[in-house]
GROMACS .gro file of C-alpha atoms in nm:
model
  229
    1UNK     CA    1  -1.468   1.425   1.605
    2UNK     CA    2  -1.323   1.588   1.289
    3UNK     CA    3  -1.500   1.494   0.968
    4UNK     CA    4  -1.185   1.336   0.821
    5UNK     CA    5  -1.163   1.095   1.115
    6UNK     CA    6  -1.530   1.003   1.076
    7UNK     CA    7  -1.469   0.934   0.706
    8UNK     CA    8  -1.168   0.716   0.771
    9UNK     CA    9  -1.333   0.520   1.049
   10UNK     CA   10  -1.611   0.447   0.804
   11UNK     CA   11  -1.361   0.325   0.546
   12UNK     CA   12  -1.121   0.122   0.757
   13UNK     CA   13  -1.288   0.038   1.088
   14UNK     CA   14  -1.298  -0.341   1.098
   15UNK     CA   15  -1.351  -0.565   1.394
   16UNK     CA   16  -1.037  -0.700   1.559
   17UNK     CA   17  -1.092  -1.057   1.447
   18UNK     CA   18  -0.858  -1.326   1.322
   19UNK     CA   19  -0.714  -1.249   0.980
   20UNK     CA   20  -0.841  -1.565   0.803
   21UNK     CA   21  -1.197  -1.494   0.924
   22UNK     CA   22  -1.176  -1.141   0.790
   23UNK     CA   23  -1.043  -1.258   0.455
   24UNK     CA   24  -1.308  -1.526   0.407
   25UNK     CA   25  -1.579  -1.265   0.454
   26UNK     CA   26  -1.475  -1.111   0.120
   27UNK     CA   27  -1.475  -1.423  -0.098
   28UNK     CA   28  -1.642  -1.265  -0.402
   29UNK     CA   29  -1.409  -0.968  -0.394
   30UNK     CA   30  -1.106  -1.195  -0.376
   31UNK     CA   31  -1.215  -1.387  -0.684
   32UNK     CA   32  -1.278  -1.068  -0.881
   33UNK     CA   33  -0.937  -0.937  -0.781
   34UNK     CA   34  -0.764  -1.259  -0.883
   35UNK     CA   35  -0.937  -1.255  -1.223
   36UNK     CA   36  -0.838  -0.894  -1.289
   37UNK     CA   37  -0.476  -0.952  -1.192
   38UNK     CA   38  -0.453  -1.288  -1.366
   39UNK     CA   39  -0.329  -1.459  -1.051
   40UNK     CA   40  -0.421  -1.793  -0.896
   41UNK     CA   41  -0.649  -1.763  -0.595
   42UNK     CA   42  -0.586  -1.989  -0.298
   43UNK     CA   43  -0.952  -2.076  -0.240
   44UNK     CA   44  -0.903  -2.229   0.104
   45UNK     CA   45  -0.633  -1.990   0.222
   46UNK     CA   46  -0.395  -2.278   0.280
   47UNK     CA   47  -0.074  -2.115   0.159
   48UNK     CA   48   0.169  -2.123   0.452
   49UNK     CA   49   0.284  -1.784   0.576
   50UNK     CA   50   0.648  -1.689   0.558
   51UNK     CA   51   0.794  -1.770   0.902
   52UNK     CA   52   0.982  -1.442   0.883
   53UNK     CA   53   0.657  -1.256   0.808
   54UNK     CA   54   0.396  -1.436   1.018
   55UNK     CA   55   0.139  -1.156   0.995
   56UNK     CA   56   0.107  -1.193   0.616
   57UNK     CA   57  -0.162  -1.423   0.478
   58UNK     CA   58  -0.100  -1.514   0.111
   59UNK     CA   59  -0.414  -1.509  -0.106
   60UNK     CA   60  -0.294  -1.517  -0.467
   61UNK     CA   61   0.019  -1.620  -0.650
   62UNK     CA   62   0.143  -1.617  -1.007
   63UNK     CA   63   0.344  -1.385  -1.229
   64UNK     CA   64   0.305  -1.023  -1.335
   65UNK     CA   65   0.528  -0.867  -1.599
   66UNK     CA   66   0.745  -1.179  -1.592
   67UNK     CA   67   0.809  -1.154  -1.217
   68UNK     CA   68   0.684  -1.384  -0.939
   69UNK     CA   69   0.389  -1.209  -0.776
   70UNK     CA   70   0.202  -1.258  -0.450
   71UNK     CA   71  -0.101  -1.081  -0.312
   72UNK     CA   72  -0.135  -1.106   0.063
   73UNK     CA   73  -0.327  -0.934   0.337
   74UNK     CA   74  -0.243  -0.825   0.687
   75UNK     CA   75  -0.446  -0.691   0.974
   76UNK     CA   76  -0.299  -0.463   1.236
   77UNK     CA   77  -0.461  -0.313   1.541
   78UNK     CA   78  -0.442   0.063   1.566
   79UNK     CA   79  -0.540   0.294   1.846
   80UNK     CA   80  -0.769   0.575   1.743
   81UNK     CA   81  -0.798   0.916   1.896
   82UNK     CA   82  -1.129   0.857   2.070
   83UNK     CA   83  -1.115   0.789   2.442
   84UNK     CA   84  -1.353   0.549   2.612
   85UNK     CA   85  -1.311   0.582   2.983
   86UNK     CA   86  -0.939   0.581   3.044
   87UNK     CA   87  -0.845   0.375   2.741
   88UNK     CA   88  -0.831   0.452   2.371
   89UNK     CA   89  -1.030   0.256   2.117
   90UNK     CA   90  -0.851  -0.004   1.906
   91UNK     CA   91  -0.964  -0.095   1.555
   92UNK     CA   92  -0.844  -0.360   1.314
   93UNK     CA   93  -0.702  -0.217   0.992
   94UNK     CA   94  -0.686  -0.449   0.693
   95UNK     CA   95  -0.433  -0.396   0.416
   96UNK     CA   96  -0.382  -0.561   0.079
   97UNK     CA   97  -0.028  -0.595  -0.052
   98UNK     CA   98   0.108  -0.680  -0.396
   99UNK     CA   99   0.466  -0.806  -0.383
  100UNK     CA  100   0.690  -0.867  -0.685
  101UNK     CA  101   0.998  -1.077  -0.620
  102UNK     CA  102   1.332  -0.925  -0.718
  103UNK     CA  103   1.560  -1.117  -0.956
  104UNK     CA  104   1.853  -1.028  -0.730
  105UNK     CA  105   1.888  -0.863  -0.387
  106UNK     CA  106   1.826  -0.491  -0.376
  107UNK     CA  107   2.126  -0.270  -0.297
  108UNK     CA  108   1.903  -0.037  -0.092
  109UNK     CA  109   1.579  -0.005   0.097
  110UNK     CA  110   1.333   0.258  -0.011
  111UNK     CA  111   0.982   0.373   0.072
  112UNK     CA  112   0.748   0.612  -0.108
  113UNK     CA  113   0.452   0.703   0.111
  114UNK     CA  114   0.158   0.932   0.037
  115UNK     CA  115   0.162   1.224   0.277
  116UNK     CA  116  -0.129   1.184   0.517
  117UNK     CA  117  -0.202   1.454   0.769
  118UNK     CA  118  -0.486   1.289   0.958
  119UNK     CA  119  -0.344   1.136   1.274
  120UNK     CA  120  -0.593   0.850   1.272
  121UNK     CA  121  -0.441   0.671   0.975
  122UNK     CA  122  -0.099   0.825   0.938
  123UNK     CA  123   0.167   0.564   0.866
  124UNK     CA  124   0.455   0.507   1.108
  125UNK     CA  125   0.750   0.737   1.053
  126UNK     CA  126   1.007   0.590   0.812
  127UNK     CA  127   1.312   0.430   0.967
  128UNK     CA  128   1.532   0.546   0.679
  129UNK     CA  129   1.627   0.911   0.624
  130UNK     CA  130   1.381   1.127   0.432
  131UNK     CA  131   1.512   1.215   0.086
  132UNK     CA  132   1.384   1.543  -0.064
  133UNK     CA  133   1.366   1.528  -0.443
  134UNK     CA  134   1.339   1.908  -0.492
  135UNK     CA  135   1.038   1.831  -0.711
  136UNK     CA  136   0.775   2.050  -0.547
  137UNK     CA  137   0.472   1.868  -0.687
  138UNK     CA  138   0.609   1.529  -0.588
  139UNK     CA  139   0.733   1.633  -0.244
  140UNK     CA  140   0.395   1.784  -0.159
  141UNK     CA  141   0.224   1.452  -0.228
  142UNK     CA  142   0.483   1.189  -0.136
  143UNK     CA  143   0.751   1.121   0.121
  144UNK     CA  144   1.059   0.941  -0.014
  145UNK     CA  145   1.291   0.773   0.236
  146UNK     CA  146   1.592   0.547   0.180
  147UNK     CA  147   1.909   0.417   0.342
  148UNK     CA  148   2.093   0.518   0.023
  149UNK     CA  149   1.972   0.866  -0.079
  150UNK     CA  150   2.192   0.905  -0.386
  151UNK     CA  151   2.087   0.574  -0.539
  152UNK     CA  152   1.725   0.641  -0.444
  153UNK     CA  153   1.725   0.971  -0.633
  154UNK     CA  154   1.870   0.798  -0.938
  155UNK     CA  155   1.596   0.536  -0.926
  156UNK     CA  156   1.310   0.773  -0.850
  157UNK     CA  157   1.395   1.010  -1.132
  158UNK     CA  158   1.173   1.278  -1.287
  159UNK     CA  159   0.989   1.047  -1.532
  160UNK     CA  160   0.913   0.794  -1.259
  161UNK     CA  161   0.798   1.065  -1.020
  162UNK     CA  162   0.564   1.199  -1.288
  163UNK     CA  163   0.415   0.853  -1.339
  164UNK     CA  164   0.343   0.827  -0.967
  165UNK     CA  165   0.180   1.170  -0.973
  166UNK     CA  166  -0.028   1.067  -1.276
  167UNK     CA  167  -0.137   0.747  -1.100
  168UNK     CA  168  -0.241   0.949  -0.796
  169UNK     CA  169  -0.444   1.189  -1.011
  170UNK     CA  170  -0.610   0.904  -1.200
  171UNK     CA  171  -0.752   0.766  -0.876
  172UNK     CA  172  -0.959   1.078  -0.820
  173UNK     CA  173  -0.950   1.293  -1.136
  174UNK     CA  174  -1.221   1.528  -1.009
  175UNK     CA  175  -1.051   1.599  -0.676
  176UNK     CA  176  -1.051   1.971  -0.593
  177UNK     CA  177  -0.715   2.143  -0.569
  178UNK     CA  178  -0.740   2.207  -0.197
  179UNK     CA  179  -0.668   2.039   0.136
  180UNK     CA  180  -0.972   1.810   0.111
  181UNK     CA  181  -0.881   1.695  -0.240
  182UNK     CA  182  -0.520   1.638  -0.139
  183UNK     CA  183  -0.618   1.436   0.169
  184UNK     CA  184  -0.863   1.220  -0.025
  185UNK     CA  185  -0.616   1.144  -0.304
  186UNK     CA  186  -0.346   1.063  -0.049
  187UNK     CA  187  -0.580   0.824   0.129
  188UNK     CA  188  -0.647   0.634  -0.194
  189UNK     CA  189  -0.282   0.613  -0.296
  190UNK     CA  190  -0.070   0.318  -0.187
  191UNK     CA  191   0.267   0.288  -0.018
  192UNK     CA  192   0.561   0.155  -0.224
  193UNK     CA  193   0.829  -0.031  -0.030
  194UNK     CA  194   1.153  -0.170  -0.171
  195UNK     CA  195   1.285  -0.450   0.049
  196UNK     CA  196   1.595  -0.670   0.005
  197UNK     CA  197   1.400  -0.943  -0.177
  198UNK     CA  198   1.083  -0.781  -0.308
  199UNK     CA  199   0.902  -0.463  -0.411
  200UNK     CA  200   0.571  -0.419  -0.232
  201UNK     CA  201   0.271  -0.193  -0.289
  202UNK     CA  202   0.023  -0.159  -0.004
  203UNK     CA  203  -0.338  -0.040  -0.004
  204UNK     CA  204  -0.593  -0.011   0.274
  205UNK     CA  205  -0.878  -0.259   0.257
  206UNK     CA  206  -0.934  -0.616   0.147
  207UNK     CA  207  -0.911  -0.742  -0.213
  208UNK     CA  208  -1.187  -0.639  -0.451
  209UNK     CA  209  -1.219  -0.526  -0.812
  210UNK     CA  210  -1.133  -0.163  -0.737
  211UNK     CA  211  -0.821  -0.254  -0.543
  212UNK     CA  212  -0.717  -0.502  -0.812
  213UNK     CA  213  -0.742  -0.238  -1.086
  214UNK     CA  214  -0.530  -0.007  -0.872
  215UNK     CA  215  -0.273  -0.282  -0.813
  216UNK     CA  216  -0.268  -0.362  -1.185
  217UNK     CA  217  -0.177  -0.002  -1.266
  218UNK     CA  218   0.081   0.011  -0.988
  219UNK     CA  219   0.238  -0.317  -1.100
  220UNK     CA  220   0.351  -0.159  -1.426
  221UNK     CA  221   0.544   0.107  -1.236
  222UNK     CA  222   0.680  -0.157  -1.001
  223UNK     CA  223   0.813  -0.363  -1.291
  224UNK     CA  224   0.980  -0.054  -1.438
  225UNK     CA  225   1.150   0.020  -1.108
  226UNK     CA  226   1.273  -0.337  -1.069
  227UNK     CA  227   1.433  -0.324  -1.414
  228UNK     CA  228   1.633  -0.021  -1.303
  229UNK     CA  229   1.783  -0.195  -1.000
   0.00000   0.00000   0.00000
């Protein structure tokens, strides 16, 4: 098995168990994350899921940058490229999401994904058209897609792109400028998704202090983007 797949399995391989059971196993990390973000932790995980988003389990609520904020987790099963007999292995992949509610409906959908070349944890292909920015540094690290390319390019302008690049570099400042460094930085970076009613930032893993600090930094960029809508 390639070394990158071994690394990722070590980072994200979680048993395929019920989401609430998985979440409760990380109680200390959840509390640390809530304290860092300044959000209210639902200690008993009693917040009802959105019927339109039944796979999301809310963990924290409150406000960030004057906007209603929710942290939730999801667990999805993914097939990995290791065959056992005639079937492929399936692992549970946990993700932590920070969602900021929009003050009014978004006129477009938009996704900014880190470019991941390892098949094991590559995200599904975007449903919206890919939008090249003609910013070489950005386009080598991120994939922008939107159902409204012109508006997307106006929103994701040069200053905002630079802030995303700076955030990516800050996650691993000592990363070598080669394929390994690029892959590692891309793995650590989150996925930004603009939906009709919210802006969401998604990271692999369950809530802990490190993830909360990352979400805190990302939330500032999210608030800036929402103001531009």
